[in-house]
Amino acid sequence: MSEEHYTGACLCGEVKYSLRAQSEEIRGITACHCEQCRRWSGHHWASIHGPKSEFEITKGEASVKWYRSSDKARRGFCRNCGSALFWHGEGYSDLVDQMDISAGSLDNPKGLTLSRHIFCKFKGAYYEIKDGVPVFETFPKD
Ligand SMILES: [Zn+2]
Ligand SMILES: [Zn+2]
């Protein structure tokens, strides 16, 4: 186990965050192809997830707008530049203690690689997934 310290920011730099996590907890980057994530991100949503207790918005908390995307989840973005930053499944008992963070906003995604594609049965019709990374029709059971 090794503890990693990840930091990141939105496009305009108004919002910055910090996440400390064991590398094993992060388990790589997940690409979600569900319709909500496609609309939210503009393509698919690539994110890491880490322990919420070790996650902190270190700058610009008032600039984070939380959009309630379903009765169980909310999505955080920068109200100045619109960068999609966070997904929090606060209504899911197994996800409430996690924070998902967009991989593209990380300052230094050291050691992280794309590890799985999820909700692929809902992917956009305009692309194929051919990168050899495991593909799941919905959500994989761990
Ligand atoms: Zn911003
Ligand atoms: Zn999704």
JSON list of C-alpha atoms and ligand atoms in Angstrom, two decimals:
[
{"chain": "A", "resi": 1, "resn": "MET", "atom": "CA", "xyz": [0.00, 0.00, 0.00]},
{"chain": "A", "resi": 2, "resn": "SER", "atom": "CA", "xyz": [1.25, 3.44, -0.77]},
{"chain": "A", "resi": 3, "resn": "GLU", "atom": "CA", "xyz": [-0.54, 6.67, -0.01]},
{"chain": "A", "resi": 4, "resn": "GLU", "atom": "CA", "xyz": [-0.94, 9.04, -2.91]},
{"chain": "A", "resi": 5, "resn": "HIS", "atom": "CA", "xyz": [-1.86, 12.69, -2.79]},
{"chain": "A", "resi": 6, "resn": "TYR", "atom": "CA", "xyz": [-3.82, 13.84, -5.80]},
{"chain": "A", "resi": 7, "resn": "THR", "atom": "CA", "xyz": [-4.65, 17.43, -6.56]},
{"chain": "A", "resi": 8, "resn": "GLY", "atom": "CA", "xyz": [-6.56, 18.99, -9.39]},
{"chain": "A", "resi": 9, "resn": "ALA", "atom": "CA", "xyz": [-8.38, 22.03, -10.67]},
{"chain": "A", "resi": 10, "resn": "CYS", "atom": "CA", "xyz": [-11.05, 23.19, -13.05]},
{"chain": "A", "resi": 11, "resn": "LEU", "atom": "CA", "xyz": [-10.24, 24.91, -16.32]},
{"chain": "A", "resi": 12, "resn": "CYS", "atom": "CA", "xyz": [-10.28, 28.47, -14.94]},
{"chain": "A", "resi": 13, "resn": "GLY", "atom": "CA", "xyz": [-8.46, 27.55, -11.73]},
{"chain": "A", "resi": 14, "resn": "GLU", "atom": "CA", "xyz": [-11.16, 28.89, -9.42]},
{"chain": "A", "resi": 15, "resn": "VAL", "atom": "CA", "xyz": [-11.80, 25.42, -7.93]},
{"chain": "A", "resi": 16, "resn": "LYS", "atom": "CA", "xyz": [-9.02, 23.26, -6.58]},
{"chain": "A", "resi": 17, "resn": "TYR", "atom": "CA", "xyz": [-9.21, 20.03, -4.62]},
{"chain": "A", "resi": 18, "resn": "SER", "atom": "CA", "xyz": [-7.14, 17.46, -2.83]},
{"chain": "A", "resi": 19, "resn": "LEU", "atom": "CA", "xyz": [-7.56, 13.72, -2.36]},
{"chain": "A", "resi": 20, "resn": "ARG", "atom": "CA", "xyz": [-5.42, 11.40, -0.30]},
{"chain": "A", "resi": 21, "resn": "ALA", "atom": "CA", "xyz": [-5.86, 7.72, -0.95]},
{"chain": "A", "resi": 22, "resn": "GLN", "atom": "CA", "xyz": [-4.09, 4.44, -0.94]},
{"chain": "A", "resi": 23, "resn": "SER", "atom": "CA", "xyz": [-3.21, 3.58, -4.52]},
{"chain": "A", "resi": 24, "resn": "GLU", "atom": "CA", "xyz": [-5.13, 0.30, -4.11]},
{"chain": "A", "resi": 25, "resn": "GLU", "atom": "CA", "xyz": [-8.27, 2.24, -3.17]},
{"chain": "A", "resi": 26, "resn": "ILE", "atom": "CA", "xyz": [-8.24, 4.22, -6.39]},
{"chain": "A", "resi": 27, "resn": "ARG", "atom": "CA", "xyz": [-8.12, 1.16, -8.64]},
{"chain": "A", "resi": 28, "resn": "GLY", "atom": "CA", "xyz": [-7.52, 3.10, -11.79]},
{"chain": "A", "resi": 29, "resn": "ILE", "atom": "CA", "xyz": [-9.76, 5.24, -13.91]},
{"chain": "A", "resi": 30, "resn": "THR", "atom": "CA", "xyz": [-13.32, 4.27, -14.78]},
{"chain": "A", "resi": 31, "resn": "ALA", "atom": "CA", "xyz": [-14.97, 5.46, -17.99]},
{"chain": "A", "resi": 32, "resn": "CYS", "atom": "CA", "xyz": [-18.75, 5.64, -17.68]},
{"chain": "A", "resi": 33, "resn": "HIS", "atom": "CA", "xyz": [-20.71, 5.63, -20.92]},
{"chain": "A", "resi": 34, "resn": "CYS", "atom": "CA", "xyz": [-24.21, 6.05, -19.50]},
{"chain": "A", "resi": 35, "resn": "GLU", "atom": "CA", "xyz": [-26.43, 8.70, -21.02]},
{"chain": "A", "resi": 36, "resn": "GLN", "atom": "CA", "xyz": [-26.18, 11.05, -18.04]},
{"chain": "A", "resi": 37, "resn": "CYS", "atom": "CA", "xyz": [-22.39, 10.90, -18.08]},
{"chain": "A", "resi": 38, "resn": "ARG", "atom": "CA", "xyz": [-22.28, 11.44, -21.83]},
{"chain": "A", "resi": 39, "resn": "ARG", "atom": "CA", "xyz": [-24.43, 14.54, -21.60]},
{"chain": "A", "resi": 40, "resn": "TRP", "atom": "CA", "xyz": [-22.56, 15.77, -18.54]},
{"chain": "A", "resi": 41, "resn": "SER", "atom": "CA", "xyz": [-19.06, 15.36, -19.93]},
{"chain": "A", "resi": 42, "resn": "GLY", "atom": "CA", "xyz": [-19.59, 15.80, -23.63]},
{"chain": "A", "resi": 43, "resn": "HIS", "atom": "CA", "xyz": [-18.35, 12.26, -24.36]},
{"chain": "A", "resi": 44, "resn": "HIS", "atom": "CA", "xyz": [-17.85, 9.75, -21.57]},
{"chain": "A", "resi": 45, "resn": "TRP", "atom": "CA", "xyz": [-17.07, 10.51, -17.97]},
{"chain": "A", "resi": 46, "resn": "ALA", "atom": "CA", "xyz": [-13.63, 9.29, -16.89]},
{"chain": "A", "resi": 47, "resn": "SER", "atom": "CA", "xyz": [-13.06, 9.43, -13.16]},
{"chain": "A", "resi": 48, "resn": "ILE", "atom": "CA", "xyz": [-11.24, 8.11, -10.15]},
{"chain": "A", "resi": 49, "resn": "HIS", "atom": "CA", "xyz": [-13.05, 7.44, -6.92]},
{"chain": "A", "resi": 50, "resn": "GLY", "atom": "CA", "xyz": [-11.57, 7.90, -3.52]},
{"chain": "A", "resi": 51, "resn": "PRO", "atom": "CA", "xyz": [-12.65, 8.09, 0.12]},
{"chain": "A", "resi": 52, "resn": "LYS", "atom": "CA", "xyz": [-14.83, 11.15, 0.70]},
{"chain": "A", "resi": 53, "resn": "SER", "atom": "CA", "xyz": [-13.28, 11.62, 4.14]},
{"chain": "A", "resi": 54, "resn": "GLU", "atom": "CA", "xyz": [-9.92, 12.23, 2.45]},
{"chain": "A", "resi": 55, "resn": "PHE", "atom": "CA", "xyz": [-11.35, 14.54, -0.20]},
{"chain": "A", "resi": 56, "resn": "GLU", "atom": "CA", "xyz": [-11.34, 18.29, 0.23]},
{"chain": "A", "resi": 57, "resn": "ILE", "atom": "CA", "xyz": [-12.15, 21.30, -1.91]},
{"chain": "A", "resi": 58, "resn": "THR", "atom": "CA", "xyz": [-9.16, 23.46, -1.11]},
{"chain": "A", "resi": 59, "resn": "LYS", "atom": "CA", "xyz": [-10.11, 26.54, -3.12]},
{"chain": "A", "resi": 60, "resn": "GLY", "atom": "CA", "xyz": [-13.30, 28.02, -4.49]},
{"chain": "A", "resi": 61, "resn": "GLU", "atom": "CA", "xyz": [-15.84, 25.89, -2.64]},
{"chain": "A", "resi": 62, "resn": "ALA", "atom": "CA", "xyz": [-18.47, 28.60, -3.23]},
{"chain": "A", "resi": 63, "resn": "SER", "atom": "CA", "xyz": [-17.82, 28.30, -6.96]},
{"chain": "A", "resi": 64, "resn": "VAL", "atom": "CA", "xyz": [-18.81, 24.63, -7.01]},
{"chain": "A", "resi": 65, "resn": "LYS", "atom": "CA", "xyz": [-22.39, 24.24, -8.14]},
{"chain": "A", "resi": 66, "resn": "TRP", "atom": "CA", "xyz": [-23.96, 20.89, -7.26]},
{"chain": "A", "resi": 67, "resn": "TYR", "atom": "CA", "xyz": [-26.50, 19.68, -9.78]},
{"chain": "A", "resi": 68, "resn": "ARG", "atom": "CA", "xyz": [-28.86, 16.96, -8.59]},
{"chain": "A", "resi": 69, "resn": "SER", "atom": "CA", "xyz": [-28.78, 14.57, -11.56]},
{"chain": "A", "resi": 70, "resn": "SER", "atom": "CA", "xyz": [-31.00, 11.95, -9.95]},
{"chain": "A", "resi": 71, "resn": "ASP", "atom": "CA", "xyz": [-32.62, 11.34, -6.59]},
{"chain": "A", "resi": 72, "resn": "LYS", "atom": "CA", "xyz": [-29.47, 9.46, -5.56]},
{"chain": "A", "resi": 73, "resn": "ALA", "atom": "CA", "xyz": [-26.62, 11.43, -7.08]},
{"chain": "A", "resi": 74, "resn": "ARG", "atom": "CA", "xyz": [-25.31, 14.94, -7.50]},
{"chain": "A", "resi": 75, "resn": "ARG", "atom": "CA", "xyz": [-22.69, 16.34, -9.84]},
{"chain": "A", "resi": 76, "resn": "GLY", "atom": "CA", "xyz": [-20.37, 19.19, -9.05]},
{"chain": "A", "resi": 77, "resn": "PHE", "atom": "CA", "xyz": [-19.03, 21.66, -11.59]},
{"chain": "A", "resi": 78, "resn": "CYS", "atom": "CA", "xyz": [-17.35, 25.06, -11.61]},
{"chain": "A", "resi": 79, "resn": "ARG", "atom": "CA", "xyz": [-19.96, 27.76, -12.02]},
{"chain": "A", "resi": 80, "resn": "ASN", "atom": "CA", "xyz": [-17.42, 30.05, -13.68]},
{"chain": "A", "resi": 81, "resn": "CYS", "atom": "CA", "xyz": [-15.92, 27.82, -16.39]},
{"chain": "A", "resi": 82, "resn": "GLY", "atom": "CA", "xyz": [-18.33, 24.87, -16.42]},
{"chain": "A", "resi": 83, "resn": "SER", "atom": "CA", "xyz": [-15.75, 22.13, -15.87]},
{"chain": "A", "resi": 84, "resn": "ALA", "atom": "CA", "xyz": [-17.35, 18.84, -14.79]},
{"chain": "A", "resi": 85, "resn": "LEU", "atom": "CA", "xyz": [-15.44, 17.86, -11.66]},
{"chain": "A", "resi": 86, "resn": "PHE", "atom": "CA", "xyz": [-17.27, 15.62, -9.17]},
{"chain": "A", "resi": 87, "resn": "TRP", "atom": "CA", "xyz": [-19.90, 12.92, -8.94]},
{"chain": "A", "resi": 88, "resn": "HIS", "atom": "CA", "xyz": [-21.26, 11.93, -5.55]},
{"chain": "A", "resi": 89, "resn": "GLY", "atom": "CA", "xyz": [-23.65, 9.01, -5.14]},
{"chain": "A", "resi": 90, "resn": "GLU", "atom": "CA", "xyz": [-24.99, 10.24, -1.83]},
{"chain": "A", "resi": 91, "resn": "GLY", "atom": "CA", "xyz": [-28.15, 8.13, -2.09]},
{"chain": "A", "resi": 92, "resn": "TYR", "atom": "CA", "xyz": [-26.29, 4.84, -2.60]},
{"chain": "A", "resi": 93, "resn": "SER", "atom": "CA", "xyz": [-25.33, 3.13, 0.65]},
{"chain": "A", "resi": 94, "resn": "ASP", "atom": "CA", "xyz": [-22.23, 1.61, -0.96]},
{"chain": "A", "resi": 95, "resn": "LEU", "atom": "CA", "xyz": [-21.11, 4.84, -2.66]},
{"chain": "A", "resi": 96, "resn": "VAL", "atom": "CA", "xyz": [-22.01, 7.60, -0.20]},
{"chain": "A", "resi": 97, "resn": "ASP", "atom": "CA", "xyz": [-18.53, 7.51, 1.34]},
{"chain": "A", "resi": 98, "resn": "GLN", "atom": "CA", "xyz": [-16.82, 7.89, -2.03]},
{"chain": "A", "resi": 99, "resn": "MET", "atom": "CA", "xyz": [-16.19, 10.90, -4.19]},
{"chain": "A", "resi": 100, "resn": "ASP", "atom": "CA", "xyz": [-15.71, 10.49, -7.91]},
{"chain": "A", "resi": 101, "resn": "ILE", "atom": "CA", "xyz": [-13.37, 13.03, -9.47]},
{"chain": "A", "resi": 102, "resn": "SER", "atom": "CA", "xyz": [-12.86, 13.68, -13.16]},
{"chain": "A", "resi": 103, "resn": "ALA", "atom": "CA", "xyz": [-9.60, 12.18, -14.37]},
{"chain": "A", "resi": 104, "resn": "GLY", "atom": "CA", "xyz": [-9.10, 15.07, -16.76]},
{"chain": "A", "resi": 105, "resn": "SER", "atom": "CA", "xyz": [-8.95, 17.60, -13.93]},
{"chain": "A", "resi": 106, "resn": "LEU", "atom": "CA", "xyz": [-6.08, 15.88, -12.11]},
{"chain": "A", "resi": 107, "resn": "ASP", "atom": "CA", "xyz": [-2.83, 17.83, -12.01]},
{"chain": "A", "resi": 108, "resn": "ASN", "atom": "CA", "xyz": [-0.73, 14.71, -12.09]},
{"chain": "A", "resi": 109, "resn": "PRO", "atom": "CA", "xyz": [-2.49, 11.37, -12.62]},
{"chain": "A", "resi": 110, "resn": "LYS", "atom": "CA", "xyz": [0.68, 9.52, -11.73]},
{"chain": "A", "resi": 111, "resn": "GLY", "atom": "CA", "xyz": [0.42, 5.77, -11.98]},
{"chain": "A", "resi": 112, "resn": "LEU", "atom": "CA", "xyz": [-3.23, 5.85, -13.02]},
{"chain": "A", "resi": 113, "resn": "THR", "atom": "CA", "xyz": [-4.49, 4.15, -16.15]},
{"chain": "A", "resi": 114, "resn": "LEU", "atom": "CA", "xyz": [-7.91, 3.51, -17.59]},
{"chain": "A", "resi": 115, "resn": "SER", "atom": "CA", "xyz": [-9.06, 0.28, -15.96]},
{"chain": "A", "resi": 116, "resn": "ARG", "atom": "CA", "xyz": [-12.64, -0.32, -17.06]},
{"chain": "A", "resi": 117, "resn": "HIS", "atom": "CA", "xyz": [-15.50, 0.88, -19.22]},
{"chain": "A", "resi": 118, "resn": "ILE", "atom": "CA", "xyz": [-18.93, 0.74, -17.54]},
{"chain": "A", "resi": 119, "resn": "PHE", "atom": "CA", "xyz": [-22.55, 1.10, -18.68]},
{"chain": "A", "resi": 120, "resn": "CYS", "atom": "CA", "xyz": [-21.35, 0.36, -22.21]},
{"chain": "A", "resi": 121, "resn": "LYS", "atom": "CA", "xyz": [-24.77, -0.75, -23.37]},
{"chain": "A", "resi": 122, "resn": "PHE", "atom": "CA", "xyz": [-25.73, 2.92, -23.18]},
{"chain": "A", "resi": 123, "resn": "LYS", "atom": "CA", "xyz": [-22.69, 4.24, -25.02]},
{"chain": "A", "resi": 124, "resn": "GLY", "atom": "CA", "xyz": [-22.97, 6.70, -27.88]},
{"chain": "A", "resi": 125, "resn": "ALA", "atom": "CA", "xyz": [-23.62, 5.24, -31.33]},
{"chain": "A", "resi": 126, "resn": "TYR", "atom": "CA", "xyz": [-20.76, 7.21, -32.87]},
{"chain": "A", "resi": 127, "resn": "TYR", "atom": "CA", "xyz": [-17.79, 5.35, -31.39]},
{"chain": "A", "resi": 128, "resn": "GLU", "atom": "CA", "xyz": [-16.46, 1.88, -30.65]},
{"chain": "A", "resi": 129, "resn": "ILE", "atom": "CA", "xyz": [-14.54, 0.79, -27.56]},
{"chain": "A", "resi": 130, "resn": "LYS", "atom": "CA", "xyz": [-11.48, -1.01, -28.88]},
{"chain": "A", "resi": 131, "resn": "ASP", "atom": "CA", "xyz": [-8.69, -0.21, -26.46]},
{"chain": "A", "resi": 132, "resn": "GLY", "atom": "CA", "xyz": [-8.53, -3.65, -24.82]},
{"chain": "A", "resi": 133, "resn": "VAL", "atom": "CA", "xyz": [-9.64, -2.31, -21.42]},
{"chain": "A", "resi": 134, "resn": "PRO", "atom": "CA", "xyz": [-12.39, -4.46, -19.78]},
{"chain": "A", "resi": 135, "resn": "VAL", "atom": "CA", "xyz": [-15.89, -3.58, -20.96]},
{"chain": "A", "resi": 136, "resn": "PHE", "atom": "CA", "xyz": [-19.01, -3.98, -18.79]},
{"chain": "A", "resi": 137, "resn": "GLU", "atom": "CA", "xyz": [-22.56, -3.69, -20.04]},
{"chain": "A", "resi": 138, "resn": "THR", "atom": "CA", "xyz": [-23.64, -2.08, -16.77]},
{"chain": "A", "resi": 139, "resn": "PHE", "atom": "CA", "xyz": [-21.81, -1.91, -13.44]},
{"chain": "A", "resi": 140, "resn": "PRO", "atom": "CA", "xyz": [-19.30, -4.68, -12.63]},
{"chain": "A", "resi": 141, "resn": "LYS", "atom": "CA", "xyz": [-19.72, -6.64, -9.45]},
{"chain": "A", "resi": 142, "resn": "ASP", "atom": "CA", "xyz": [-16.50, -6.44, -7.48]},
{"chain": "B", "resi": 1, "resn": "ZN", "atom": "ZN", "xyz": [-13.52, 26.95, -13.21]},
{"chain": "B", "resi": 2, "resn": "ZN", "atom": "ZN", "xyz": [-22.46, 7.32, -15.90]}
]
